[in-house]
PDB file of C-alpha atoms in Angstrom:
ATOM      1  CA  MET A 180     -11.257  -5.032 -21.525  1.00  0.00           C
ATOM      2  CA  THR A 181     -14.535  -3.484 -22.476  1.00  0.00           C
ATOM      3  CA  ASN A 182     -15.849  -0.055 -21.644  1.00  0.00           C
ATOM      4  CA  SER A 183     -19.430  -1.204 -21.260  1.00  0.00           C
ATOM      5  CA  GLY A 184     -19.331  -3.107 -18.001  1.00  0.00           C
ATOM      6  CA  SER A 185     -17.489  -4.247 -14.954  1.00  0.00           C
ATOM      7  CA  THR A 186     -15.387  -7.051 -16.391  1.00  0.00           C
ATOM      8  CA  GLY A 187     -11.688  -6.276 -16.633  1.00  0.00           C
ATOM      9  CA  SER A 188      -9.143  -7.720 -19.017  1.00  0.00           C
ATOM     10  CA  ASN A 189      -8.209 -10.390 -16.482  1.00  0.00           C
ATOM     11  CA  ALA A 190     -10.566 -12.627 -14.534  1.00  0.00           C
ATOM     12  CA  LEU A 191     -11.031 -11.611 -10.915  1.00  0.00           C
ATOM     13  CA  GLU A 192      -9.678 -14.941  -9.743  1.00  0.00           C
ATOM     14  CA  ASP A 193      -6.396 -14.166 -11.533  1.00  0.00           C
ATOM     15  CA  PHE A 194      -5.602 -11.478  -8.948  1.00  0.00           C
ATOM     16  CA  ASP A 195      -4.192 -12.948  -5.739  1.00  0.00           C
ATOM     17  CA  PHE A 196      -3.145  -9.905  -3.752  1.00  0.00           C
ATOM     18  CA  GLU A 197      -1.446 -11.883  -1.004  1.00  0.00           C
ATOM     19  CA  GLU A 198       0.756 -13.447  -3.681  1.00  0.00           C
ATOM     20  CA  MET A 199       1.417 -10.001  -5.143  1.00  0.00           C
ATOM     21  CA  TYR A 200       2.480  -8.585  -1.787  1.00  0.00           C
ATOM     22  CA  GLN A 201       4.767 -11.577  -1.292  1.00  0.00           C
ATOM     23  CA  GLY A 202       6.386 -10.855  -4.660  1.00  0.00           C
ATOM     24  CA  ASN A 203       5.239 -14.100  -6.261  1.00  0.00           C
ATOM     25  CA  THR A 204       3.767 -12.645  -9.454  1.00  0.00           C
ATOM     26  CA  ASP A 205       4.988 -11.183 -12.729  1.00  0.00           C
ATOM     27  CA  ILE A 206       3.537  -7.760 -12.018  1.00  0.00           C
ATOM     28  CA  GLY A 207       6.991  -6.205 -11.755  1.00  0.00           C
ATOM     29  CA  GLU A 208       9.459  -5.056  -9.131  1.00  0.00           C
ATOM     30  CA  LYS A 209       7.005  -2.592  -7.620  1.00  0.00           C
ATOM     31  CA  MET A 210       3.250  -2.858  -7.403  1.00  0.00           C
ATOM     32  CA  PRO A 211       1.514  -0.205  -9.507  1.00  0.00           C
ATOM     33  CA  TRP A 212      -0.271   1.290  -6.496  1.00  0.00           C
ATOM     34  CA  ASP A 213       2.784   1.459  -4.214  1.00  0.00           C
ATOM     35  CA  ILE A 214       3.859   5.052  -4.743  1.00  0.00           C
ATOM     36  CA  GLY A 215       5.549   5.327  -1.333  1.00  0.00           C
ATOM     37  CA  GLU A 216       3.349   8.215  -0.237  1.00  0.00           C
ATOM     38  CA  PRO A 217      -0.357   8.975   0.178  1.00  0.00           C
ATOM     39  CA  GLN A 218      -2.440   9.326  -2.943  1.00  0.00           C
ATOM     40  CA  PRO A 219      -2.316  12.986  -4.060  1.00  0.00           C
ATOM     41  CA  LYS A 220      -6.083  12.931  -4.634  1.00  0.00           C
ATOM     42  CA  LEU A 221      -6.578  11.910  -1.007  1.00  0.00           C
ATOM     43  CA  VAL A 222      -4.207  14.609   0.222  1.00  0.00           C
ATOM     44  CA  ALA A 223      -6.174  17.212  -1.733  1.00  0.00           C
ATOM     45  CA  LEU A 224      -9.455  15.781  -0.483  1.00  0.00           C
ATOM     46  CA  GLU A 225      -8.327  16.051   3.144  1.00  0.00           C
ATOM     47  CA  ALA A 226      -7.134  19.615   2.609  1.00  0.00           C
ATOM     48  CA  ALA A 227     -10.566  20.474   1.207  1.00  0.00           C
ATOM     49  CA  GLY A 228     -12.343  19.151   4.308  1.00  0.00           C
ATOM     50  CA  GLY A 229     -13.454  15.839   2.839  1.00  0.00           C
ATOM     51  CA  ILE A 230     -12.278  13.763   5.822  1.00  0.00           C
ATOM     52  CA  GLY A 231     -13.552  13.972   9.374  1.00  0.00           C
ATOM     53  CA  GLY A 232     -13.745  12.133  12.682  1.00  0.00           C
ATOM     54  CA  ASP A 233     -12.806   8.479  13.062  1.00  0.00           C
ATOM     55  CA  VAL A 234     -11.626   7.014   9.761  1.00  0.00           C
ATOM     56  CA  LEU A 235     -11.754   3.538   8.267  1.00  0.00           C
ATOM     57  CA  ASP A 236      -9.259   2.944   5.456  1.00  0.00           C
ATOM     58  CA  ILE A 237     -10.762  -0.112   3.790  1.00  0.00           C
ATOM     59  CA  GLY A 238      -8.312  -2.022   1.621  1.00  0.00           C
ATOM     60  CA  CYS A 239      -5.493  -0.047   3.217  1.00  0.00           C
ATOM     61  CA  GLY A 240      -2.735  -2.121   1.631  1.00  0.00           C
ATOM     62  CA  LEU A 241       0.728  -0.891   2.553  1.00  0.00           C
ATOM     63  CA  GLY A 242      -0.652   1.845   4.767  1.00  0.00           C
ATOM     64  CA  ASP A 243       0.547   5.107   3.242  1.00  0.00           C
ATOM     65  CA  ASN A 244      -2.915   6.706   3.124  1.00  0.00           C
ATOM     66  CA  ALA A 245      -3.693   5.615   6.683  1.00  0.00           C
ATOM     67  CA  ILE A 246      -0.354   6.949   7.914  1.00  0.00           C
ATOM     68  CA  PHE A 247      -1.000  10.294   6.245  1.00  0.00           C
ATOM     69  CA  LEU A 248      -4.453  10.589   7.788  1.00  0.00           C
ATOM     70  CA  ALA A 249      -3.129   9.654  11.226  1.00  0.00           C
ATOM     71  CA  SER A 250      -0.451  12.325  10.858  1.00  0.00           C
ATOM     72  CA  ARG A 251      -3.249  14.825  10.271  1.00  0.00           C
ATOM     73  CA  GLY A 252      -4.765  13.953  13.627  1.00  0.00           C
ATOM     74  CA  TYR A 253      -7.467  11.450  12.706  1.00  0.00           C
ATOM     75  CA  ARG A 254      -7.974   8.190  14.556  1.00  0.00           C
ATOM     76  CA  VAL A 255      -7.505   5.623  11.789  1.00  0.00           C
ATOM     77  CA  THR A 256      -8.314   1.948  11.429  1.00  0.00           C
ATOM     78  CA  GLY A 257      -6.869   0.131   8.423  1.00  0.00           C
ATOM     79  CA  VAL A 258      -8.436  -3.087   7.143  1.00  0.00           C
ATOM     80  CA  ASP A 259      -7.001  -5.325   4.440  1.00  0.00           C
ATOM     81  CA  GLY A 260      -7.242  -8.947   3.395  1.00  0.00           C
ATOM     82  CA  SER A 261      -3.473  -9.406   3.117  1.00  0.00           C
ATOM     83  CA  GLU A 262      -1.469 -10.063   6.274  1.00  0.00           C
ATOM     84  CA  THR A 263       1.729  -9.495   4.272  1.00  0.00           C
ATOM     85  CA  ALA A 264       0.571  -6.012   3.268  1.00  0.00           C
ATOM     86  CA  LEU A 265      -0.425  -5.203   6.830  1.00  0.00           C
ATOM     87  CA  ALA A 266       2.957  -6.293   8.170  1.00  0.00           C
ATOM     88  CA  THR A 267       4.549  -3.704   5.889  1.00  0.00           C
ATOM     89  CA  ALA A 268       1.919  -1.127   6.863  1.00  0.00           C
ATOM     90  CA  ARG A 269       2.683  -1.631  10.554  1.00  0.00           C
ATOM     91  CA  ARG A 270       6.410  -1.188   9.940  1.00  0.00           C
ATOM     92  CA  ARG A 271       5.824   1.980   7.946  1.00  0.00           C
ATOM     93  CA  ALA A 272       3.507   3.364  10.624  1.00  0.00           C
ATOM     94  CA  GLU A 273       6.060   2.640  13.348  1.00  0.00           C
ATOM     95  CA  THR A 274       8.769   4.375  11.323  1.00  0.00           C
ATOM     96  CA  ALA A 275       6.468   7.368  10.870  1.00  0.00           C
ATOM     97  CA  GLY A 276       5.599   7.428  14.563  1.00  0.00           C
ATOM     98  CA  GLN A 277       1.881   6.888  13.970  1.00  0.00           C
ATOM     99  CA  ASP A 278      -0.440   4.703  16.033  1.00  0.00           C
ATOM    100  CA  ILE A 279      -2.877   2.947  13.673  1.00  0.00           C
ATOM    101  CA  ASP A 280      -5.027  -0.118  14.222  1.00  0.00           C
ATOM    102  CA  PHE A 281      -4.250  -2.367  11.243  1.00  0.00           C
ATOM    103  CA  THR A 282      -6.357  -5.516  11.104  1.00  0.00           C
ATOM    104  CA  VAL A 283      -7.047  -8.337   8.661  1.00  0.00           C
ATOM    105  CA  GLY A 284     -10.635  -8.289   7.498  1.00  0.00           C
ATOM    106  CA  ASP A 285     -13.104  -9.043   4.733  1.00  0.00           C
ATOM    107  CA  ALA A 286     -14.383  -5.876   3.063  1.00  0.00           C
ATOM    108  CA  THR A 287     -17.702  -7.530   2.318  1.00  0.00           C
ATOM    109  CA  ARG A 288     -18.310  -8.324   6.005  1.00  0.00           C
ATOM    110  CA  LEU A 289     -16.297  -5.975   8.261  1.00  0.00           C
ATOM    111  CA  ASP A 290     -17.026  -8.158  11.267  1.00  0.00           C
ATOM    112  CA  GLY A 291     -16.670  -6.351  14.578  1.00  0.00           C
ATOM    113  CA  PHE A 292     -17.248  -2.851  13.231  1.00  0.00           C
ATOM    114  CA  GLU A 293     -20.676  -1.341  13.852  1.00  0.00           C
ATOM    115  CA  ASN A 294     -21.770   2.299  13.887  1.00  0.00           C
ATOM    116  CA  ARG A 295     -18.167   3.339  14.414  1.00  0.00           C
ATOM    117  CA  PHE A 296     -16.703   5.501  11.646  1.00  0.00           C
ATOM    118  CA  ASP A 297     -17.312   9.075  10.502  1.00  0.00           C
ATOM    119  CA  THR A 298     -15.393   8.631   7.251  1.00  0.00           C
ATOM    120  CA  VAL A 299     -14.672   5.553   5.163  1.00  0.00           C
ATOM    121  CA  VAL A 300     -11.853   5.815   2.619  1.00  0.00           C
ATOM    122  CA  ASP A 301     -11.645   3.320  -0.232  1.00  0.00           C
ATOM    123  CA  SER A 302      -8.562   3.999  -2.315  1.00  0.00           C
ATOM    124  CA  ALA A 303      -8.755   1.474  -5.174  1.00  0.00           C
ATOM    125  CA  LEU A 304     -10.375  -1.482  -3.435  1.00  0.00           C
ATOM    126  CA  PHE A 305     -13.915  -1.508  -4.816  1.00  0.00           C
ATOM    127  CA  HIS A 306     -12.917  -2.413  -8.377  1.00  0.00           C
ATOM    128  CA  CYS A 307     -11.282  -5.571  -6.983  1.00  0.00           C
ATOM    129  CA  LEU A 308     -14.663  -6.950  -5.906  1.00  0.00           C
ATOM    130  CA  SER A 309     -16.786  -9.203  -8.076  1.00  0.00           C
ATOM    131  CA  PRO A 310     -20.261  -7.945  -9.037  1.00  0.00           C
ATOM    132  CA  GLU A 311     -21.689 -10.497  -6.628  1.00  0.00           C
ATOM    133  CA  ASP A 312     -19.639  -9.101  -3.724  1.00  0.00           C
ATOM    134  CA  ARG A 313     -20.468  -5.423  -4.233  1.00  0.00           C
ATOM    135  CA  PRO A 314     -23.854  -5.426  -2.444  1.00  0.00           C
ATOM    136  CA  GLY A 315     -22.251  -7.090   0.580  1.00  0.00           C
ATOM    137  CA  TYR A 316     -19.542  -4.434   0.580  1.00  0.00           C
ATOM    138  CA  ALA A 317     -22.095  -1.617   0.489  1.00  0.00           C
ATOM    139  CA  SER A 318     -24.026  -3.206   3.360  1.00  0.00           C
ATOM    140  CA  ALA A 319     -20.899  -3.864   5.437  1.00  0.00           C
ATOM    141  CA  VAL A 320     -19.615  -0.317   5.041  1.00  0.00           C
ATOM    142  CA  HIS A 321     -23.091   1.023   5.861  1.00  0.00           C
ATOM    143  CA  ARG A 322     -23.146  -1.021   9.064  1.00  0.00           C
ATOM    144  CA  ALA A 323     -19.637   0.071  10.068  1.00  0.00           C
ATOM    145  CA  ALA A 324     -20.341   3.759   9.457  1.00  0.00           C
ATOM    146  CA  LYS A 325     -22.262   6.140  11.677  1.00  0.00           C
ATOM    147  CA  PRO A 326     -25.403   7.864  10.366  1.00  0.00           C
ATOM    148  CA  GLY A 327     -24.242  10.844   8.312  1.00  0.00           C
ATOM    149  CA  ALA A 328     -20.789   9.370   7.709  1.00  0.00           C
ATOM    150  CA  ARG A 329     -19.115   9.890   4.357  1.00  0.00           C
ATOM    151  CA  LEU A 330     -17.705   7.283   2.009  1.00  0.00           C
ATOM    152  CA  GLN A 331     -14.842   8.616  -0.124  1.00  0.00           C
ATOM    153  CA  MET A 332     -14.069   6.091  -2.838  1.00  0.00           C
ATOM    154  CA  PHE A 333     -11.680   5.985  -5.790  1.00  0.00           C
ATOM    155  CA  CYS A 334     -12.130   3.132  -8.274  1.00  0.00           C
ATOM    156  CA  PHE A 335     -11.067   2.400 -11.834  1.00  0.00           C
ATOM    157  CA  SER A 336     -13.455   3.763 -14.422  1.00  0.00           C
ATOM    158  CA  ASP A 337     -14.635   2.625 -17.824  1.00  0.00           C
ATOM    159  CA  SER A 338     -12.212   5.140 -19.372  1.00  0.00           C
ATOM    160  CA  LEU A 339      -9.225   2.829 -18.925  1.00  0.00           C
ATOM    161  CA  PRO A 340      -7.659   1.770 -22.239  1.00  0.00           C
ATOM    162  CA  GLY A 341      -8.531  -1.614 -23.643  1.00  0.00           C
ATOM    163  CA  GLY A 342      -6.470  -4.471 -22.263  1.00  0.00           C
ATOM    164  CA  PHE A 343      -5.293  -2.758 -19.096  1.00  0.00           C
ATOM    165  CA  PRO A 344      -4.908  -5.586 -16.539  1.00  0.00           C
ATOM    166  CA  VAL A 345      -7.281  -4.676 -13.737  1.00  0.00           C
ATOM    167  CA  PRO A 346      -9.878  -6.886 -12.038  1.00  0.00           C
ATOM    168  CA  ALA A 347     -12.753  -4.638 -13.112  1.00  0.00           C
ATOM    169  CA  GLN A 348     -13.635  -1.199 -14.366  1.00  0.00           C
ATOM    170  CA  LEU A 349     -16.828   0.497 -13.313  1.00  0.00           C
ATOM    171  CA  THR A 350     -19.568   2.363 -15.110  1.00  0.00           C
ATOM    172  CA  GLU A 351     -21.561   5.190 -13.587  1.00  0.00           C
ATOM    173  CA  LYS A 352     -24.653   2.992 -13.541  1.00  0.00           C
ATOM    174  CA  GLU A 353     -22.895   0.220 -11.621  1.00  0.00           C
ATOM    175  CA  LEU A 354     -21.814   2.652  -8.929  1.00  0.00           C
ATOM    176  CA  ARG A 355     -25.216   4.284  -8.641  1.00  0.00           C
ATOM    177  CA  ASP A 356     -26.926   0.898  -8.485  1.00  0.00           C
ATOM    178  CA  THR A 357     -24.569  -0.392  -5.779  1.00  0.00           C
ATOM    179  CA  PHE A 358     -25.169   2.576  -3.496  1.00  0.00           C
ATOM    180  CA  ALA A 359     -28.840   3.139  -4.290  1.00  0.00           C
ATOM    181  CA  GLU A 360     -29.992   1.875  -0.884  1.00  0.00           C
ATOM    182  CA  GLY A 361     -28.757   3.261   2.416  1.00  0.00           C
ATOM    183  CA  TRP A 362     -26.573   5.908   0.791  1.00  0.00           C
ATOM    184  CA  THR A 363     -26.988   9.298  -0.871  1.00  0.00           C
ATOM    185  CA  ILE A 364     -24.397   9.954  -3.561  1.00  0.00           C
ATOM    186  CA  THR A 365     -23.316  13.582  -3.359  1.00  0.00           C
ATOM    187  CA  ARG A 366     -20.467  13.442  -5.858  1.00  0.00           C
ATOM    188  CA  LEU A 367     -19.569  11.150  -8.723  1.00  0.00           C
ATOM    189  CA  GLU A 368     -16.897  12.561 -10.968  1.00  0.00           C
ATOM    190  CA  ARG A 369     -14.043  11.358 -13.118  1.00  0.00           C
ATOM    191  CA  GLY A 370     -10.473  11.891 -12.057  1.00  0.00           C
ATOM    192  CA  GLU A 371      -6.983  10.408 -12.165  1.00  0.00           C
ATOM    193  CA  TYR A 372      -5.152   8.108  -9.770  1.00  0.00           C
ATOM    194  CA  THR A 373      -1.381   8.215  -9.363  1.00  0.00           C
ATOM    195  CA  SER A 374       0.460   4.968 -10.060  1.00  0.00           C
ATOM    196  CA  SER A 375       4.090   4.001  -9.541  1.00  0.00           C
ATOM    197  CA  MET A 376       4.487   3.201 -13.242  1.00  0.00           C
ATOM    198  CA  THR A 377       6.264   5.242 -15.854  1.00  0.00           C
ATOM    199  CA  PRO A 378       4.884   5.110 -19.406  1.00  0.00           C
ATOM    200  CA  GLY A 379       7.561   2.567 -20.283  1.00  0.00           C
ATOM    201  CA  THR A 380       6.950   0.248 -17.338  1.00  0.00           C
ATOM    202  CA  ALA A 381       3.191   0.512 -17.839  1.00  0.00           C
ATOM    203  CA  GLN A 382       3.446  -0.551 -21.462  1.00  0.00           C
ATOM    204  CA  GLN A 383       5.804  -3.404 -20.599  1.00  0.00           C
ATOM    205  CA  MET A 384       3.580  -4.709 -17.799  1.00  0.00           C
ATOM    206  CA  VAL A 385       0.468  -4.560 -19.950  1.00  0.00           C
ATOM    207  CA  ALA A 386       2.195  -6.174 -22.926  1.00  0.00           C
ATOM    208  CA  ASP A 387       3.413  -9.030 -20.720  1.00  0.00           C
ATOM    209  CA  MET A 388       0.009  -9.635 -19.139  1.00  0.00           C
ATOM    210  CA  THR A 389      -2.391  -8.878 -22.001  1.00  0.00           C
ATOM    211  CA  PRO A 390      -0.757  -9.176 -25.430  1.00  0.00           C
ATOM    212  CA  ASP A 391      -3.837  -7.788 -27.216  1.00  0.00           C
ATOM    213  CA  ALA A 392      -3.835  -4.561 -25.193  1.00  0.00           C
ATOM    214  CA  ASP A 393      -4.216  -1.143 -26.787  1.00  0.00           C
ATOM    215  CA  LEU A 394      -0.612  -0.059 -26.200  1.00  0.00           C
ATOM    216  CA  PRO A 395      -0.880   3.292 -28.041  1.00  0.00           C
ATOM    217  CA  ALA A 396      -3.780   4.282 -25.770  1.00  0.00           C
ATOM    218  CA  ILE A 397      -1.790   3.229 -22.719  1.00  0.00           C
ATOM    219  CA  ALA A 398       1.187   5.241 -23.937  1.00  0.00           C
ATOM    220  CA  ALA A 399      -1.123   8.251 -24.242  1.00  0.00           C
ATOM    221  CA  LEU A 400      -2.208   8.195 -20.583  1.00  0.00           C
ATOM    222  CA  ASN A 401      -1.401  11.358 -18.678  1.00  0.00           C
ATOM    223  CA  THR A 402       1.579  11.528 -16.329  1.00  0.00           C
ATOM    224  CA  ASP A 403       2.423  13.698 -13.348  1.00  0.00           C
ATOM    225  CA  GLU A 404       5.489  15.854 -12.776  1.00  0.00           C
ATOM    226  CA  ASN A 405       7.425  12.748 -11.703  1.00  0.00           C
ATOM    227  CA  ASP A 406       6.559  10.867 -14.922  1.00  0.00           C
ATOM    228  CA  ARG A 407       4.158   8.573 -13.073  1.00  0.00           C
ATOM    229  CA  VAL A 408       1.207   7.304 -15.081  1.00  0.00           C
ATOM    230  CA  LEU A 409      -2.194   8.647 -14.048  1.00  0.00           C
ATOM    231  CA  LEU A 410      -5.012   6.115 -14.323  1.00  0.00           C
ATOM    232  CA  PRO A 411      -8.660   7.079 -14.965  1.00  0.00           C
ATOM    233  CA  VAL A 412     -10.868   6.631 -11.906  1.00  0.00           C
ATOM    234  CA  TRP A 413     -14.212   7.590 -10.467  1.00  0.00           C
ATOM    235  CA  HIS A 414     -14.312   9.637  -7.286  1.00  0.00           C
ATOM    236  CA  LEU A 415     -17.524   8.843  -5.438  1.00  0.00           C
ATOM    237  CA  THR A 416     -18.667  10.596  -2.288  1.00  0.00           C
ATOM    238  CA  ALA A 417     -21.722   9.158  -0.555  1.00  0.00           C
ATOM    239  CA  THR A 418     -23.403   9.962   2.744  1.00  0.00           C
ATOM    240  CA  ARG A 419     -24.756   7.185   4.934  1.00  0.00           C
ATOM    241  CA  ASN A 420     -28.488   7.556   5.473  1.00  0.00           C
TER     242      ASN A 420
END
């Protein structure tokens, strides 16, 4: 992995998320983003007033963020490309007593959604897109959002240690270029994203997937009070023009 561009340590085509959700990969017993609760950064963002109105959770995965937002009184739609993930999300929502519209969709198209959402949440989807797909994503989200809507996005940054197996890591320039038209960026700051990995499981996963990884740097990543590794991300807030 390099810190100068969007290419991750693994080719984008190496990441088949449907296969991951079906358990058919070597990523480990638990996916790194499945923490069994909403992302703490999203919880803090909601408490600070960063969410409003009808919400689209794009790349909703297993549904924990969507379930949290629904529990806070928002009308939430969750879109993901994996039917397996959405099946789990629906079960979790039913268990939590939350009514959420989970639907399979392409984040670069968002067919059927126009001028609908007041907030769009992207919790670690954008860095899974190829450079060629990012403009389509920005256009699709713009079309799905109402004028004045906010995009709240968390994506892996160029501060990740070398060799960490992610589809892509993003520079500030790449983010600003992607959202230069149709959006006004009001915040772009570095932060940390909670994973399900401990330092030991993170090092083992990385060593198995990318033998030339910078393991000392990975071991030095911050952890939370539950010994979960915190991964460097960008937090971007943009307003739809």
